[in-house]
mmCIF file of C-alpha atoms and ligand atoms in Angstrom:
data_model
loop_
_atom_site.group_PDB
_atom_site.id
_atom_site.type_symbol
_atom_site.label_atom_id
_atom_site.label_comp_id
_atom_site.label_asym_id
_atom_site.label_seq_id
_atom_site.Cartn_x
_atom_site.Cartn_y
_atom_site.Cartn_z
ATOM 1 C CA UNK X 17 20.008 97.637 106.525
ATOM 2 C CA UNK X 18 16.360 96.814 106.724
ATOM 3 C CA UNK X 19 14.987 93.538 105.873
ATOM 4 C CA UNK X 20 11.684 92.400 104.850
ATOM 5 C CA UNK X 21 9.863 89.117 104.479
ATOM 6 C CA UNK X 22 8.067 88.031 100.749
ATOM 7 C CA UNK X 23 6.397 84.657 99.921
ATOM 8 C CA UNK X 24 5.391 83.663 96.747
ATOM 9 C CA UNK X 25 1.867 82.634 97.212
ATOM 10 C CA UNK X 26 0.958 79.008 96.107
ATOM 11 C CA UNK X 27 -0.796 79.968 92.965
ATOM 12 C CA UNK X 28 2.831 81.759 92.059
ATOM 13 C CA UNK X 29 4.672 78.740 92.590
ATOM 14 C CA UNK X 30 2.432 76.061 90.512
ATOM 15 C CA UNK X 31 2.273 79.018 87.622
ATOM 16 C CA UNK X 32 6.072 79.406 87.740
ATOM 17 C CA UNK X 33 6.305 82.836 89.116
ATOM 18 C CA UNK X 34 9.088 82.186 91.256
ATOM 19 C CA UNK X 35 12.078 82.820 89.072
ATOM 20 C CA UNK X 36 10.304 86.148 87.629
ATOM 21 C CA UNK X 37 9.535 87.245 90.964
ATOM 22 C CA UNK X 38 13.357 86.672 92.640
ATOM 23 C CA UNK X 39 14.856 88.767 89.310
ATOM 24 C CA UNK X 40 12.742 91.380 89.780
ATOM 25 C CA UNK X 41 14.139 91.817 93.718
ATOM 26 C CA UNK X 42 17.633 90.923 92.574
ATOM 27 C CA UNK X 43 17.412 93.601 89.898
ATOM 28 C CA UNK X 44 15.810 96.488 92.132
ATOM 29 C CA UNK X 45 19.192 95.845 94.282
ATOM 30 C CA UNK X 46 18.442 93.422 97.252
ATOM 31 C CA UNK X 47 20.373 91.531 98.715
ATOM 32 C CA UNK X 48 18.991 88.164 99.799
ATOM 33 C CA UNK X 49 19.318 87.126 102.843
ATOM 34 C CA UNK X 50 17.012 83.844 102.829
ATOM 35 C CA UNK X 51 15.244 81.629 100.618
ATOM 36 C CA UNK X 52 13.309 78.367 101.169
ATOM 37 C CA UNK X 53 10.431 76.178 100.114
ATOM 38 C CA UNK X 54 8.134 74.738 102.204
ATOM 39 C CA UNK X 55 4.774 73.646 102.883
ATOM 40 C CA UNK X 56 2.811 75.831 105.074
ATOM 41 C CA UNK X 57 0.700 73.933 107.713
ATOM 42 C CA UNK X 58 -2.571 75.231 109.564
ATOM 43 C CA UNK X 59 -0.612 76.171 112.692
ATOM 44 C CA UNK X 60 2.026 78.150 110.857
ATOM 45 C CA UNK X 61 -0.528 79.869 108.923
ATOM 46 C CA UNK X 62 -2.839 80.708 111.838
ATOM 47 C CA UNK X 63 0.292 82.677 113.754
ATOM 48 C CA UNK X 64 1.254 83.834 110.219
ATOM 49 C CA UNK X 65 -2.053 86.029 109.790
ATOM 50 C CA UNK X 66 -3.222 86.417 113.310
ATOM 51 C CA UNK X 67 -4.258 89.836 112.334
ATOM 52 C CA UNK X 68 -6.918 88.576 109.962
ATOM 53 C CA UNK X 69 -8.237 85.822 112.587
ATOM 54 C CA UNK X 70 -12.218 86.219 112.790
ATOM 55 C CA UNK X 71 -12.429 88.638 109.511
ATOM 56 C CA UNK X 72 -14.801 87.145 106.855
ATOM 57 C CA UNK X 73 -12.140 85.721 104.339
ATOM 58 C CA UNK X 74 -9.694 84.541 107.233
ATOM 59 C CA UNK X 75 -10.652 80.579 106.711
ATOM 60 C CA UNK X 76 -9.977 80.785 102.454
ATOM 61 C CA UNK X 77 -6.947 82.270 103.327
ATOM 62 C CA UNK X 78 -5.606 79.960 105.525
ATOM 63 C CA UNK X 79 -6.693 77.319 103.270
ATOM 64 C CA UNK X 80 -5.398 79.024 100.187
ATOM 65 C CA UNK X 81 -2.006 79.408 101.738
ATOM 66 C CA UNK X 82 -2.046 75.651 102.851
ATOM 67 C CA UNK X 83 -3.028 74.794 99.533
ATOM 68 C CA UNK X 84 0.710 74.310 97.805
ATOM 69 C CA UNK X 85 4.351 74.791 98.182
ATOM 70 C CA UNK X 86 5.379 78.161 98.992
ATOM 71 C CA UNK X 87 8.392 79.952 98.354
ATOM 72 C CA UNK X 88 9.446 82.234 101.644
ATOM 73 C CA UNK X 89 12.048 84.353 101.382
ATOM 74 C CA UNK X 90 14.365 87.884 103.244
ATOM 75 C CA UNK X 91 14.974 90.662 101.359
ATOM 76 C CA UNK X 92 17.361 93.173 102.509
ATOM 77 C CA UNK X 93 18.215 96.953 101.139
ATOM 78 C CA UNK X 94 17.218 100.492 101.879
ATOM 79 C CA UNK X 95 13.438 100.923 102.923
ATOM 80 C CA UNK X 96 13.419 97.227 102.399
ATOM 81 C CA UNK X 97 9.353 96.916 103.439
ATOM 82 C CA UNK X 98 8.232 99.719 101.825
ATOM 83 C CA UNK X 99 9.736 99.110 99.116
ATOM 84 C CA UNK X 100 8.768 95.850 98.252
ATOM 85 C CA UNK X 101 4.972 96.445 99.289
ATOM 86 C CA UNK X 102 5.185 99.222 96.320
ATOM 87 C CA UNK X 103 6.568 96.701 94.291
ATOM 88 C CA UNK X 104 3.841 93.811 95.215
ATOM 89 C CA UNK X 105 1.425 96.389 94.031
ATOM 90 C CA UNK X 106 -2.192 97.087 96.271
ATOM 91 C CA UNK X 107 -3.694 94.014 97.692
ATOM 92 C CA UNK X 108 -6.353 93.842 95.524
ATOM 93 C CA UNK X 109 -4.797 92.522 92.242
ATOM 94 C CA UNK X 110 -7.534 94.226 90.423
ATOM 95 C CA UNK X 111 -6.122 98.096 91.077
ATOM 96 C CA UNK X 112 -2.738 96.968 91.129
ATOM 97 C CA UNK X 113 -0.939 99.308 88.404
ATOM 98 C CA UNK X 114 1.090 97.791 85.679
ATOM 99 C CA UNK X 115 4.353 97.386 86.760
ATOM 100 C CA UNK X 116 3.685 95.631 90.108
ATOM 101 C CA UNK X 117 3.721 91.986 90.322
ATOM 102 C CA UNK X 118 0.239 91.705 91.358
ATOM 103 C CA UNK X 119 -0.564 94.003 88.620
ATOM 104 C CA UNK X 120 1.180 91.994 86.227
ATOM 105 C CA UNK X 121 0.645 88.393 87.120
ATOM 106 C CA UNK X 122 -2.932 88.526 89.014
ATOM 107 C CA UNK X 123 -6.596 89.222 88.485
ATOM 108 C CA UNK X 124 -7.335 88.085 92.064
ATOM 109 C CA UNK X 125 -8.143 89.590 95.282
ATOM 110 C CA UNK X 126 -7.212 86.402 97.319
ATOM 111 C CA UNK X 127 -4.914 84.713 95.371
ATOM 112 C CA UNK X 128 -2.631 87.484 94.484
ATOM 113 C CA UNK X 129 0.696 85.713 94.174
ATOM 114 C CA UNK X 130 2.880 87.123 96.912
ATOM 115 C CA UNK X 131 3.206 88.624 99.872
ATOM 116 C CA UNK X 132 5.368 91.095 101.891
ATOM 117 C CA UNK X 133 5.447 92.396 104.920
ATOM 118 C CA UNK X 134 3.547 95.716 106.317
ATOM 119 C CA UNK X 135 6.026 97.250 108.420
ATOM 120 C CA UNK X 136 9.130 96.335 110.107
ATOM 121 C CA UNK X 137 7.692 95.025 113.137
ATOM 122 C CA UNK X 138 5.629 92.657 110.779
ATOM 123 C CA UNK X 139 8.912 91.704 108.789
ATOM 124 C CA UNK X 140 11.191 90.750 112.026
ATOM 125 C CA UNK X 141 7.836 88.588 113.541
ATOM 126 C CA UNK X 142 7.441 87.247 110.006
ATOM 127 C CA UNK X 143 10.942 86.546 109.146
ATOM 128 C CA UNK X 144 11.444 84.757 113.050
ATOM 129 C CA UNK X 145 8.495 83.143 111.782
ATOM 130 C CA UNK X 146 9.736 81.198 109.193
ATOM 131 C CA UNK X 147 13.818 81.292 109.234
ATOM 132 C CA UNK X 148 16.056 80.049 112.119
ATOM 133 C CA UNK X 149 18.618 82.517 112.929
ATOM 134 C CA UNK X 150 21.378 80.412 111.253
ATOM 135 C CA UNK X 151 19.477 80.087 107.838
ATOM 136 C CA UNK X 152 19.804 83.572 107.206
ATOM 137 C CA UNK X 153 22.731 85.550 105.486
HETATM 138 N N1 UDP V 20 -7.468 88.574 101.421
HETATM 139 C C1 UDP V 20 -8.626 87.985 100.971
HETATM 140 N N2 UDP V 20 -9.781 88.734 100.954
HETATM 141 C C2 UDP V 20 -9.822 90.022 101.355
HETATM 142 C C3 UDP V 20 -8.643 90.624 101.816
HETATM 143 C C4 UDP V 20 -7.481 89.876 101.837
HETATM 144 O O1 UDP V 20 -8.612 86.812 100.608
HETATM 145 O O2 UDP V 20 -10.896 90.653 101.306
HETATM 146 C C5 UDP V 20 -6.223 87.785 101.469
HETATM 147 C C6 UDP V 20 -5.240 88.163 100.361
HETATM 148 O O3 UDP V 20 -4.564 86.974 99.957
HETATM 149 C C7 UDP V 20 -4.303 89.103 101.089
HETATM 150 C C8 UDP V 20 -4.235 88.452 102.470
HETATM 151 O O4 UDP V 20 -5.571 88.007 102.697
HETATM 152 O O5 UDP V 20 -3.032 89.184 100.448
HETATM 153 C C9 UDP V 20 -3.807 89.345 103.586
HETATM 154 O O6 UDP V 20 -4.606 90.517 103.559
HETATM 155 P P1 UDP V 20 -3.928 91.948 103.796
HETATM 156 O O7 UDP V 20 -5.027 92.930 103.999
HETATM 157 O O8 UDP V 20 -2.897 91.839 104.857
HETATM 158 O O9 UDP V 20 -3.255 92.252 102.365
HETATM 159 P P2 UDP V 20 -1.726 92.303 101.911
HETATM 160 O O10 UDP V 20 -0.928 92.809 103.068
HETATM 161 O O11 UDP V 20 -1.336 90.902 101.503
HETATM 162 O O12 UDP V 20 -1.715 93.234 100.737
HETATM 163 MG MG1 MG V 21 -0.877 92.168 105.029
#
């Protein structure tokens, strides 16, 4: 079964998102696999979105995502990734469509509550990222 890696985003876990945002994966039929809290530091959050390194926005990101607890967490089920991207809504939380968690909880285009994982090969990097092999289910 495919697995996939979501965070709720620090401005989800001061506004209380993270209960809303677990049901709505528990109810679409995940199973989860692993769930923590944690404080991301630079380092982590450098290696985290190496992709973005040197685009305009990369340095308010990392300090966003250093900002606050997060809440990191494995998803597993059918089409896992995909799945959950379409249920994050588009990154921008402005187009997001009713319905998606960005669309529903966000006006933002940087702080947009959550994130999940762009493909599998993102989700296993992500996932060894954050979990040790023997905190996951
Ligand atoms: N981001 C931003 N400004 C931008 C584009 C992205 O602050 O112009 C932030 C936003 O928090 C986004 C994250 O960088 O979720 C990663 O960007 P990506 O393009 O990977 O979007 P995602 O995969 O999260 O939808
Ligand atoms: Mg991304």
């Amino acid at each position: 079964m495919e697995r996939t890696f979501v965070m709720v985003k620090p401005n989800g876990v001061e506004r209380g998102l993270v209960g809303e945002i677990v049901a709505r994966f528990e109810r679409r039929g995940f199973r989860l696999a692993g769930l923590k809290a944690l404080r991301i530091d630079r380092a982590l959050a450098e290696r985290h979105y190496a992709e973005h390194a040197g685009k305009p926005f990369f340095e308010s990101l990392v300090s966003f995502i250093t900002s606050g607890p997060v809440v990191a967490m494995v998803w597993e089920g059918r089409e896992a990734v995909r799945v959950a991207r379409t249920m994050m809504g588009v990154t921008d939380s402005a187009d997001a469509a009713p319905g998606t968690i960005r669309g529903d909880f966000s006006l933002s285009k940087e702080e947009n509550v959550v994130h999940g994982s762009d493909s599998p090969d993102s989700a296993a990097r992500e996932i060894a990222l954050f979990f040790a092999g023997d905190e996951l289910l």
